[in-house]
Amino acid sequence: MCGIMANIGSENAAREVLAGLKKLEYRGYDSAGVAVFNNALNVFKVKGKVADLEDHVKNQPMAGLVALGHTRWATHGVPAENNAHPHMSENGRLAMVHNGIIENYQSLKNFLIEKGYSFKSDTDSEVLVQYIAWYQDHYQLELTEAVRRSLGDVEGSFAFVILDSTAPNTMVAAKNDNPLVVGISGSGFYLASDVFPLTESCDKVIYLEDQEIITVHLEGDYEVIDFENASITPEVHTLERKDTVYSKEGFDSFMLKEIYEQPEIIARTLKSYVDTNLAEIKIEAIDLHRRIFKQAKRIVIVGCGTSWHAGLIAEYLIESMAGIHVEVEYASEFRYRDPLISTSDIVIGISQSGETADTLAAIKLANERGAFTYGIINTPGSTIARHTDAVSYIKAGVEIGVASTKAFTGQVSLLTLIALKLATITGKLHPLQCKKSIDEFLEVPKMMQEALLTDQLLGDLSQNWVNKESALFLGRGLNFPVALEGALKLKEISYIHAEGYPAAEMKHGPIALVDSEMPVFILATNKSALLKLTSNIQEIKSRKGEVIIIRNAGMEIDAALADYQIEIPAVSEFLTPLTTVVPLQLISYYIAKGRGCNIDQPRNLAKSVTVE
Ligand code: AGP
C-alpha cells in the first residue's frame, strides 16, 4: 500500500509533498517521511502520521524545488523510523519512495551484502534503492538508465520515485502493478500514488502504465520509456480542477459523517441512473453492451472485503430477479486458482478505490481469458476503471473513513438497479413491475434517514457492549451478507472479535461460542426468513446469549425472545440491505468510540490495499 508524493518545480516542494501525503494517508499511516533537496539532500522521518512528520520538520530548513515523501503501511519491517521512507543508498546519493513488494529482495540483498553493502532498515525498498545505486556505480550510468537496467533483475510489484542528489534537476519514477500518476502543472511535476492530491494544482495527468519509466525535469520537459528502452508517447489526460478540502462538517469522525451522507448518496444514485418519467433504469455501460448482457451465460463477481459483501447481495438479487447464474469470489482466490472463464461470461469487479491489487489482478485475468469485464467503482480514473471493458460509477464521493460505509450502500444501490435492469433485459421483469420497484426504491433515502434516528438509542445501548470480547451477527437470505458486513465493521474499528453467519449455520458449530457474555445481533428485516429465524433466536436464547434483534416496523416478534429490539422503517425485501446496515454501522461506531479507538484510521489497516 503506502502513499507516494513527489514534487519538482514548486517554490516549496516539501510543503506540496506534505499536503499531498495527507490526502494519501488513507493508503497507510504507520510512519511517514520526506526528503528535500536544498544544496544537499535532507531526509526526515517519523514513526506515526503525516501530522507528526509536519511537527517534526516545522523548524527545519524545508525550502527547495525538489522533494519526495511517503506515508507507509508496513509490509517488510515493523512500523519504525528506520523502516520509514525515503530510503537512501549507502553512498548518500539516491533517495527513493516505494510502494509495492520486491519479491526477490532477499537474493538481491545477499548479492549486495557480498559486495560489501550494509542496510539500515528491514525493508525490501532499501534493497531496491541500493541495487539501483550498485548499477549506477558499477556501470557508471545516469539515473534513468540505472533504473531501467536494474529493473531487469527485479521481481514484484512497485511504483517508486527516485532522486539522484548529484543531478537534482531531475526525478525518475517507474511502475509495475502499482499505481503512479504524474501531474503536470504550470510550475512543474507532481508524482503521486493517485490523483487525489493533484486536483488542486494540476490540469493534466499521465497515468503511467506498467513497465514504464518517466524522467521529469525541473525545466518542464519529460520523457517516458518502457523497460526495453523504447520511447513512449503517453496519453495526457485533462484533470478537472477542484479544491479538495475534506471536512468532518461538525461530526467527530469522517466515518460518522459518511454514515449520515448515505440517504443523499442513494438519492444521487437514483437520480443518475433512473429516468423517473419513463420509469426506466438507464445504465450506459449496460445499454451500450445490451447484447452481451442479454446473452451472458454467467456473471462472476470479484471483490474484497466490503465490496465482496456487496457482491454477495448482488448474487442474491441478480439470480432471483434476472435469472442469470451468478458466482461471487474473493478476488485474491480467483486470481490464483486458474478459474474456468469463457467468452460468454461477464466478470464484474467491485471496488471503492479502484486500486485494490487483488481485484485488479482478477480483472486482468478475466480480460486475458476473453470475458467481458465490468467495473463497479467509486473512484473515477482509477486503475481498475481503466482496465475494464465497461464501468459504472457509484455516487458515494470520496470516502475517507477506512471502514467503508457509504461506499457499501452506494455499491448495493447501484447493484440493485443493475439487477432490476438485467431483469428487464432477460424479460423476467415486466415494465410495470419494474416501475413499482423503482417507486419503492425512491422511498429508500427517506427510510434510511429514519433508520438514522436510531442513533441516540444505539449510542446508549452500545455502552453495554464496549467491553465484550466477541460478537455474532446473524441473518438469512439477503441479510446474511449484511451480517458479514456488520461483523467486519465491528472488527475493523473496535478490534472486538466478530463473526457474521447465516443464522441456520449456527447449529453447525458457532453455537458452541454462545454464552451470557456473547451479544448476538439478529437481522430480522426480511419477512420471508422470519419464521425460520425465530427458531434460530430460540436456540440462542436457550443458551443464554444476549439477543439484539433488528427488525422492520410492523414486524411482530415475541418480546420475550430478545433482550433488545431495534426498529427500523420497513422497505420492500429487495431493498432491506440498505436500511439494515445502518444500525450496524452505528453500533460499531459507538462501540469503537466507547473503547477510545481511532475510528477513521484503525490500527493495521489502510483504505486502499494495493499490495496482495
Ligand atoms: C471495508 O470497511 C474495508 N476497509 C475493506 O474491506 C475494503 O472494502 C476492501 O479493502 C476493498 O476495497 P475496495 O473496495 O477499495 O477494492
XYZ file of C-alpha atoms and ligand atoms in Angstrom:
628
model
C 0.000 0.000 0.000
C 1.650 3.279 1.051
C 1.268 6.714 -0.475
C 3.919 8.298 -2.638
C 4.102 12.001 -3.292
C 6.874 13.946 -5.001
C 7.219 17.380 -6.491
C 9.731 19.090 -8.688
C 9.410 22.749 -9.566
C 7.299 24.324 -6.826
C 8.870 27.026 -4.700
C 8.383 24.965 -1.599
C 8.253 21.423 -2.910
C 8.298 19.876 0.568
C 5.161 21.779 1.535
C 3.403 20.419 -1.578
C 4.572 16.935 -0.701
C 3.359 17.122 2.898
C -0.030 18.444 1.784
C -0.302 15.630 -0.754
C 0.717 12.971 1.750
C -2.151 13.996 3.999
C -4.556 13.174 1.191
C -2.844 9.863 0.633
C -2.894 8.816 4.268
C -5.816 6.504 3.587
C -3.234 4.249 1.907
C -1.277 3.778 5.116
C -0.389 5.757 8.193
C 2.123 3.930 10.367
C 5.153 6.069 9.518
C 5.989 8.920 7.194
C 8.972 10.717 5.737
C 10.081 13.430 3.379
C 13.338 14.280 1.610
C 14.052 17.738 0.280
C 16.969 18.892 -1.810
C 18.389 22.260 -0.848
C 22.128 22.210 -1.562
C 22.171 18.751 -0.039
C 19.624 16.023 0.448
C 17.871 16.305 3.814
C 15.730 13.416 4.957
C 13.221 13.485 7.826
C 11.211 10.506 9.070
C 8.908 9.659 11.929
C 7.007 6.675 13.223
C 3.442 7.974 13.145
C 1.221 10.048 10.929
C 1.862 12.843 8.464
C 0.813 15.343 11.161
C 3.663 14.017 13.333
C 6.036 14.480 10.403
C 4.836 18.062 9.959
C 5.551 18.725 13.629
C 8.951 17.137 13.285
C 10.025 19.331 10.345
C 8.416 22.587 11.380
C 11.724 24.203 12.433
C 13.826 22.558 9.751
C 15.077 24.219 6.565
C 12.495 22.854 4.146
C 12.732 25.292 1.232
C 13.743 23.665 -2.035
C 12.436 22.941 -5.506
C 12.618 19.167 -5.269
C 11.076 16.892 -2.625
C 9.694 13.407 -2.274
C 7.689 11.858 0.539
C 5.872 8.771 1.702
C 3.210 7.569 4.098
C 3.666 3.920 4.926
C 1.703 0.775 5.614
C 4.274 -1.772 6.781
C 4.908 -4.842 4.672
C 8.581 -5.697 5.282
C 9.736 -4.471 8.684
C 7.734 -3.118 11.614
C 6.440 0.456 11.649
C 9.544 2.315 12.853
C 11.568 5.356 11.904
C 14.352 3.325 10.278
C 11.821 1.491 8.094
C 10.058 4.677 7.030
C 10.739 6.061 3.545
C 12.524 7.777 1.829
C 15.295 5.212 1.811
C 18.783 6.260 0.849
C 21.522 4.435 -0.942
C 24.521 3.825 1.285
C 26.612 6.299 -0.694
C 24.061 9.006 0.170
C 23.429 9.721 -3.498
C 19.968 8.302 -4.105
C 16.699 8.742 -2.191
C 13.652 6.655 -3.006
C 9.994 6.319 -2.011
C 8.429 2.993 -2.939
C 5.017 1.358 -2.924
C 4.742 -2.384 -3.521
C 6.659 -5.541 -2.707
C 10.004 -6.628 -4.146
C 9.557 -10.371 -4.111
C 13.175 -11.343 -4.774
C 14.560 -8.795 -2.321
C 16.417 -11.475 -0.339
C 18.534 -12.648 -3.268
C 19.246 -9.031 -4.298
C 20.171 -8.257 -0.705
C 22.519 -11.268 -0.482
C 24.193 -10.095 -3.677
C 24.663 -6.588 -2.263
C 25.921 -7.865 1.093
C 28.535 -9.886 -0.760
C 29.570 -6.665 -2.478
C 30.027 -5.062 0.928
C 26.758 -3.115 1.231
C 25.070 -2.749 4.596
C 21.466 -1.902 5.419
C 19.791 0.365 7.928
C 16.236 -0.970 7.600
C 14.394 -4.274 7.287
C 12.630 -3.188 4.113
C 12.639 -4.536 0.598
C 12.561 -0.891 -0.557
C 16.032 -0.150 0.794
C 17.292 -3.176 -1.132
C 15.804 -1.717 -4.315
C 17.437 1.699 -3.954
C 20.768 0.115 -3.065
C 20.550 -2.199 -6.049
C 19.933 0.732 -8.390
C 22.887 2.536 -6.746
C 25.057 -0.523 -7.360
C 24.155 -0.492 -11.074
C 24.776 3.218 -11.257
C 28.229 2.922 -9.652
C 29.276 -0.254 -11.336
C 28.358 0.724 -14.895
C 28.714 4.496 -14.446
C 25.138 5.179 -15.546
C 22.925 8.176 -15.267
C 19.866 7.557 -13.112
C 17.211 6.654 -15.722
C 19.407 4.016 -17.313
C 20.492 2.642 -13.936
C 16.804 2.289 -13.007
C 15.916 0.652 -16.313
C 18.738 -1.860 -16.287
C 18.434 -2.819 -12.637
C 14.687 -3.424 -13.003
C 15.534 -6.263 -15.355
C 16.594 -8.205 -12.235
C 13.721 -7.162 -10.003
C 10.611 -9.292 -9.396
C 7.489 -7.980 -7.762
C 5.203 -5.014 -7.784
C 6.346 -1.467 -7.477
C 5.771 2.173 -8.077
C 8.607 4.390 -6.974
C 10.128 7.822 -7.319
C 13.861 8.244 -7.051
C 16.118 11.282 -6.848
C 19.859 11.495 -7.509
C 21.389 14.221 -5.355
C 24.168 14.701 -7.912
C 21.554 15.562 -10.560
C 18.785 17.188 -8.520
C 17.089 18.845 -11.505
C 15.615 15.502 -12.456
C 13.381 12.872 -10.859
C 12.735 9.384 -12.161
C 9.709 7.175 -11.481
C 8.859 3.645 -12.571
C 5.815 1.435 -12.250
C 4.822 -2.186 -12.384
C 1.497 -3.346 -10.905
C 1.193 -0.388 -8.524
C -0.335 2.934 -9.484
C 1.638 6.071 -10.259
C 0.163 9.278 -11.611
C 2.184 12.182 -12.939
C 0.528 15.566 -12.597
C 1.587 18.417 -14.842
C 1.202 21.954 -13.511
C 2.446 25.365 -14.610
C 5.272 25.158 -12.110
C 6.441 21.594 -12.602
C 5.547 17.980 -11.932
C 3.783 16.112 -9.175
C 4.196 12.350 -8.896
C 1.700 10.560 -6.702
C 0.012 7.259 -5.952
C -3.303 8.618 -7.207
C -4.978 11.762 -8.467
C -6.485 12.969 -5.151
C -3.510 15.111 -4.186
C -3.197 16.526 -7.697
C -6.612 18.002 -8.305
C -5.836 21.355 -6.714
C -2.632 22.034 -8.609
C -2.580 20.128 -11.897
C -4.552 20.496 -15.120
C -3.139 17.457 -16.823
C -2.119 13.985 -15.735
C -0.352 10.980 -17.157
C -1.270 7.573 -15.769
C 1.987 5.711 -16.050
C 1.445 2.206 -17.432
C 3.083 -0.982 -16.187
C 6.725 -1.343 -17.189
C 7.166 2.335 -17.888
C 9.733 4.788 -16.589
C 9.276 8.546 -16.617
C 12.006 11.118 -16.207
C 10.808 14.618 -15.303
C 12.983 17.703 -15.393
C 12.906 20.964 -13.493
C 12.940 22.722 -16.860
C 9.430 21.356 -17.548
C 10.122 18.566 -20.047
C 9.752 14.814 -19.549
C 10.458 11.519 -21.319
C 8.756 8.154 -20.984
C 10.387 4.869 -21.956
C 9.476 1.263 -21.357
C 11.669 -1.326 -19.673
C 13.024 -2.294 -23.128
C 14.144 1.311 -23.680
C 11.556 2.067 -26.364
C 10.335 5.626 -26.315
C 6.645 6.047 -25.370
C 4.275 8.919 -26.066
C 1.936 8.763 -23.096
C -1.684 9.826 -23.233
C -2.094 13.097 -21.368
C -5.489 13.403 -19.663
C -7.177 16.607 -18.651
C -7.893 16.806 -14.972
C -10.923 18.539 -13.602
C -9.535 21.106 -11.147
C -11.157 21.041 -7.724
C -10.274 22.109 -4.275
C -10.486 19.047 -2.159
C -10.666 20.284 1.367
C -12.138 17.402 3.287
C -14.109 18.432 6.312
C -15.861 16.443 9.011
C -18.564 19.103 8.927
C -19.122 19.042 12.665
C -19.104 15.254 13.036
C -16.412 13.826 15.273
C -15.168 11.428 12.605
C -15.341 11.026 8.842
C -16.971 7.643 9.377
C -19.939 9.147 11.213
C -20.235 11.892 8.625
C -20.190 9.268 5.876
C -22.848 7.186 7.635
C -25.052 10.275 7.651
C -24.375 11.030 3.980
C -25.959 7.752 2.874
C -29.535 8.875 2.202
C -28.202 11.622 -0.046
C -25.956 9.169 -1.887
C -28.797 6.781 -2.578
C -30.876 9.714 -3.837
C -27.946 10.754 -6.095
C -27.585 7.202 -7.412
C -31.274 7.050 -8.258
C -31.136 10.434 -9.918
C -28.149 9.372 -12.027
C -29.459 6.015 -13.149
C -33.249 6.265 -13.145
C -35.420 8.132 -15.589
C -38.432 8.628 -13.352
C -40.615 9.991 -16.161
C -40.174 6.858 -18.216
C -39.826 4.592 -15.165
C -36.690 3.240 -16.774
C -33.263 2.389 -15.481
C -30.541 3.916 -17.665
C -27.128 2.416 -17.102
C -24.951 3.408 -20.031
C -22.432 0.593 -19.530
C -25.268 -1.926 -19.897
C -27.250 -0.060 -22.564
C -24.151 0.131 -24.768
C -23.491 -3.597 -24.413
C -27.061 -4.813 -24.157
C -26.451 -7.846 -26.381
C -23.566 -9.056 -24.209
C -25.673 -8.768 -21.074
C -28.669 -10.442 -22.712
C -26.607 -13.394 -23.892
C -24.447 -13.774 -20.795
C -24.377 -17.350 -19.553
C -22.863 -16.422 -16.234
C -21.783 -13.435 -14.180
C -18.771 -13.779 -11.919
C -18.349 -11.069 -9.314
C -14.946 -10.408 -7.757
C -14.031 -8.052 -4.940
C -12.500 -7.860 -1.481
C -13.818 -7.041 1.981
C -16.895 -4.854 1.962
C -17.005 -4.841 -1.837
C -17.195 -8.636 -1.761
C -20.147 -8.388 0.637
C -21.897 -6.054 -1.811
C -21.181 -8.685 -4.479
C -22.928 -11.374 -2.392
C -26.027 -9.190 -2.184
C -25.885 -8.745 -5.959
C -25.727 -12.527 -6.374
C -28.984 -12.998 -4.466
C -30.662 -10.166 -6.383
C -29.449 -10.889 -9.931
C -30.169 -14.616 -9.741
C -33.650 -14.170 -8.325
C -34.666 -11.148 -10.366
C -32.918 -11.658 -13.705
C -32.429 -15.415 -13.700
C -28.754 -15.161 -14.645
C -26.339 -17.517 -12.965
C -24.011 -15.571 -10.640
C -20.904 -16.576 -8.716
C -19.089 -14.379 -6.231
C -15.450 -14.832 -5.390
C -12.774 -13.233 -3.323
C -10.556 -11.627 -5.951
C -7.483 -12.944 -4.132
C -8.648 -16.550 -4.593
C -9.979 -16.137 -8.108
C -6.715 -14.739 -9.456
C -4.657 -17.732 -8.332
C -6.932 -20.714 -8.810
C -6.950 -20.993 -12.585
C -10.725 -20.366 -12.840
C -12.778 -21.544 -15.782
C -13.752 -18.394 -17.634
C -15.361 -18.294 -21.027
C -16.048 -15.571 -23.559
C -19.735 -15.694 -22.686
C -19.000 -14.753 -19.067
C -19.248 -11.294 -17.630
C -16.798 -10.608 -14.819
C -17.785 -7.752 -12.545
C -15.104 -6.177 -10.358
C -16.434 -4.187 -7.416
C -14.070 -1.731 -5.783
C -14.479 1.523 -3.919
C -10.916 2.658 -4.532
C -10.493 1.059 -7.942
C -6.933 0.271 -6.849
C -7.208 -2.975 -4.867
C -4.353 -5.159 -6.110
C -6.229 -8.471 -5.976
C -9.347 -7.137 -7.695
C -7.212 -5.553 -10.392
C -5.335 -8.823 -10.948
C -8.634 -10.751 -11.126
C -9.928 -8.334 -13.751
C -6.717 -8.596 -15.762
C -7.026 -12.382 -15.676
C -10.646 -12.207 -16.834
C -9.573 -9.862 -19.657
C -6.864 -12.300 -20.735
C -9.421 -15.128 -20.838
C -11.797 -13.204 -23.036
C -14.594 -12.402 -20.586
C -16.400 -9.093 -20.793
C -15.251 -7.120 -17.744
C -17.373 -4.562 -15.945
C -16.210 -2.326 -13.096
C -18.442 -1.017 -10.314
C -16.150 1.655 -8.982
C -16.266 4.762 -6.819
C -13.080 6.475 -7.967
C -13.081 7.926 -11.471
C -9.895 7.327 -13.429
C -8.715 4.602 -11.038
C -6.681 1.674 -12.329
C -9.484 -0.912 -12.273
C -11.823 1.530 -14.019
C -9.223 1.836 -16.772
C -8.821 -1.925 -17.145
C -12.454 -2.955 -17.593
C -14.463 -3.079 -20.822
C -17.189 -1.015 -19.217
C -17.540 0.847 -15.972
C -20.353 2.334 -13.899
C -19.550 4.649 -11.053
C -21.220 4.613 -7.698
C -22.035 8.078 -6.478
C -20.545 7.981 -2.996
C -17.925 10.716 -3.402
C -14.563 10.427 -1.687
C -14.741 8.075 1.286
C -12.154 8.939 3.927
C -13.013 6.633 6.831
C -11.086 3.394 6.407
C -14.200 1.439 7.363
C -16.401 1.566 4.320
C -19.967 2.742 4.918
C -21.363 4.997 2.210
C -19.405 3.172 -0.491
C -21.095 -0.083 0.589
C -24.608 1.340 0.345
C -23.601 3.133 -2.871
C -22.465 -0.211 -4.306
C -25.562 -2.050 -3.105
C -27.888 0.575 -4.541
C -26.207 0.519 -7.958
C -26.070 -3.297 -7.951
C -29.772 -3.406 -7.077
C -30.500 -1.181 -10.069
C -28.318 -3.428 -12.210
C -30.312 -6.475 -11.053
C -33.582 -4.748 -11.965
C -32.163 -3.612 -15.295
C -30.932 -7.103 -16.164
C -34.306 -8.497 -15.173
C -35.960 -6.238 -17.741
C -33.384 -7.290 -20.349
C -33.906 -11.007 -19.729
C -37.644 -10.409 -19.757
C -38.129 -11.646 -16.184
C -39.459 -8.322 -15.018
C -42.464 -6.702 -16.607
C -42.073 -2.907 -17.116
C -44.980 -2.346 -14.733
C -43.288 -4.379 -12.009
C -40.084 -2.512 -12.737
C -41.905 0.767 -12.240
C -43.281 -0.485 -8.920
C -39.778 -1.470 -7.783
C -38.396 1.905 -8.818
C -41.153 3.664 -6.873
C -40.274 1.621 -3.801
C -36.583 2.375 -4.300
C -37.285 6.103 -4.476
C -38.572 5.889 -0.880
C -35.301 4.454 0.427
C -33.428 7.731 1.093
C -36.280 8.757 3.384
C -36.319 5.363 5.082
C -32.563 5.477 5.612
C -32.940 8.904 7.119
C -35.469 7.431 9.539
C -33.162 4.494 10.258
C -30.568 7.087 11.303
C -32.972 8.227 14.023
C -31.911 5.124 15.967
C -28.591 6.947 16.533
C -29.171 8.036 20.128
C -30.740 4.775 21.218
C -27.854 2.820 19.692
C -25.315 5.189 21.277
C -26.803 4.347 24.693
C -27.240 0.618 24.083
C -23.756 0.222 22.666
C -22.265 1.051 26.074
C -23.380 -2.480 27.079
C -21.031 -3.985 24.512
C -17.941 -1.796 24.830
C -16.096 -4.357 26.934
C -17.197 -7.512 25.141
C -14.615 -9.805 23.611
C -16.737 -11.267 20.841
C -19.972 -10.687 18.980
C -22.044 -12.581 16.446
C -24.113 -11.188 13.599
C -26.729 -13.486 12.108
C -29.013 -13.154 9.127
C -30.687 -15.256 6.488
C -31.053 -14.611 2.768
C -30.134 -11.063 1.804
C -29.306 -10.364 5.434
C -26.502 -12.915 5.530
C -24.082 -10.647 3.601
C -25.298 -7.737 5.734
C -24.373 -9.788 8.827
C -20.899 -10.281 7.361
C -20.639 -6.552 6.792
C -21.799 -5.762 10.347
C -19.164 -8.106 11.774
C -16.445 -6.634 9.553
C -17.306 -3.097 10.683
C -17.101 -4.046 14.352
C -13.791 -5.896 13.922
C -12.176 -3.136 11.900
C -12.798 -0.203 14.142
C -13.270 -1.632 17.658
C -10.882 -4.630 17.470
C -13.595 -6.848 19.005
C -13.701 -10.310 17.525
C -16.892 -10.588 15.495
C -18.332 -13.105 13.087
C -21.143 -12.920 10.604
C -23.021 -16.131 9.885
C -26.064 -17.391 8.051
C -28.403 -17.863 11.026
C -29.109 -21.501 10.215
C -25.406 -22.361 10.216
C -25.227 -21.637 13.953
C -26.068 -25.183 14.861
C -23.144 -26.465 12.846
C -20.508 -25.112 15.184
C -20.628 -21.440 16.167
C -23.409 -22.006 18.713
C -20.689 -23.503 20.927
C -19.442 -19.938 21.405
C -22.730 -18.648 22.783
C -22.961 -17.864 26.494
C -24.263 -14.978 28.584
C -21.270 -12.854 27.570
C -21.984 -13.077 23.846
C -24.060 -10.351 22.166
C -25.814 -11.818 19.144
C -27.170 -9.318 16.628
C -30.025 -10.810 14.631
C -31.046 -9.188 11.381
C -34.741 -9.829 11.053
C -35.753 -7.297 8.427
C -36.605 -9.769 5.678
C -40.071 -11.092 6.313
C -39.631 -14.219 4.209
C -36.990 -15.500 6.629
C -38.764 -14.543 9.840
C -40.295 -17.866 10.857
C -37.076 -19.800 10.394
C -35.133 -17.036 12.057
C -37.398 -17.194 15.096
C -36.315 -20.790 15.739
C -32.663 -19.734 15.446
C -33.286 -16.984 18.003
C -34.868 -19.503 20.403
C -31.759 -21.644 20.139
C -29.540 -18.730 21.132
C -31.830 -17.627 23.922
C -31.812 -21.108 25.417
C -28.012 -20.865 25.597
C -28.296 -17.531 27.422
C -26.875 -15.444 24.569
C -27.773 -11.744 24.667
C -30.150 -11.268 21.738
C -30.427 -7.947 19.924
C -32.981 -8.028 17.129
C -33.032 -5.500 14.311
C -36.448 -5.631 12.736
C -38.754 -3.652 10.495
C -41.517 -1.504 11.885
C -44.726 -3.511 11.981
C -42.956 -6.849 12.357
C -44.184 -8.752 15.384
C -41.502 -10.581 17.306
C -42.195 -12.009 20.756
C -40.715 -9.569 23.293
C -39.523 -12.483 25.437
C -37.181 -13.597 22.674
C -34.975 -10.537 22.690
C -33.005 -8.505 25.176
C -33.411 -5.541 22.867
C -35.372 -4.901 19.707
C -34.300 -2.132 17.362
C -36.954 -0.976 14.960
C -36.164 0.498 11.561
C -38.603 1.552 8.811
C -39.999 -1.193 6.615
C -38.935 -1.324 2.985
C -39.544 -3.921 0.310
C -37.467 -7.020 0.901
C -35.039 -6.497 -2.009
C -34.098 -3.126 -0.506
C -33.579 -4.251 3.096
C -29.737 -4.409 2.979
C -29.713 -0.630 2.531
C -31.606 0.067 5.737
C -30.490 -2.893 7.841
C -26.825 -1.997 7.608
C -27.382 1.486 9.074
C -27.853 0.448 12.735
C -24.936 -1.980 12.397
C -22.655 0.845 11.247
C -23.814 2.995 14.164
C -23.357 0.199 16.704
C -19.770 -0.372 15.531
C -19.104 3.331 15.618
C -20.379 3.756 19.189
C -18.624 0.667 20.495
C -15.326 1.797 18.942
C -15.831 5.273 20.338
C -16.542 3.834 23.791
C -13.277 1.912 23.586
C -11.328 5.032 22.640
C -10.305 3.649 19.236
C -9.185 5.725 16.274
C -12.343 5.412 14.209
C -11.164 6.826 10.884
C -7.730 5.231 10.901
C -7.926 1.901 12.706
C -4.712 0.111 13.574
C -3.025 -2.131 10.997
C -5.378 -1.102 8.187
C -5.240 1.108 5.135
C -8.075 2.314 2.985
C -6.672 1.052 -0.247
C -4.931 -2.318 -0.377
C -2.562 -2.023 -3.291
C -0.363 -4.970 -2.332
C -1.518 -8.571 -2.361
C -14.040 -2.117 4.408
O -14.519 -1.473 5.524
C -12.637 -2.266 4.250
N -11.810 -1.365 4.861
C -12.103 -3.181 3.193
O -12.608 -4.444 3.459
C -12.387 -2.803 1.721
O -13.742 -2.929 1.452
C -11.548 -3.698 0.806
O -10.194 -3.491 1.073
C -11.839 -3.492 -0.656
O -11.518 -2.202 -1.059
P -12.012 -1.615 -2.440
O -13.481 -1.583 -2.393
O -11.390 -0.257 -2.490
O -11.498 -2.523 -3.511
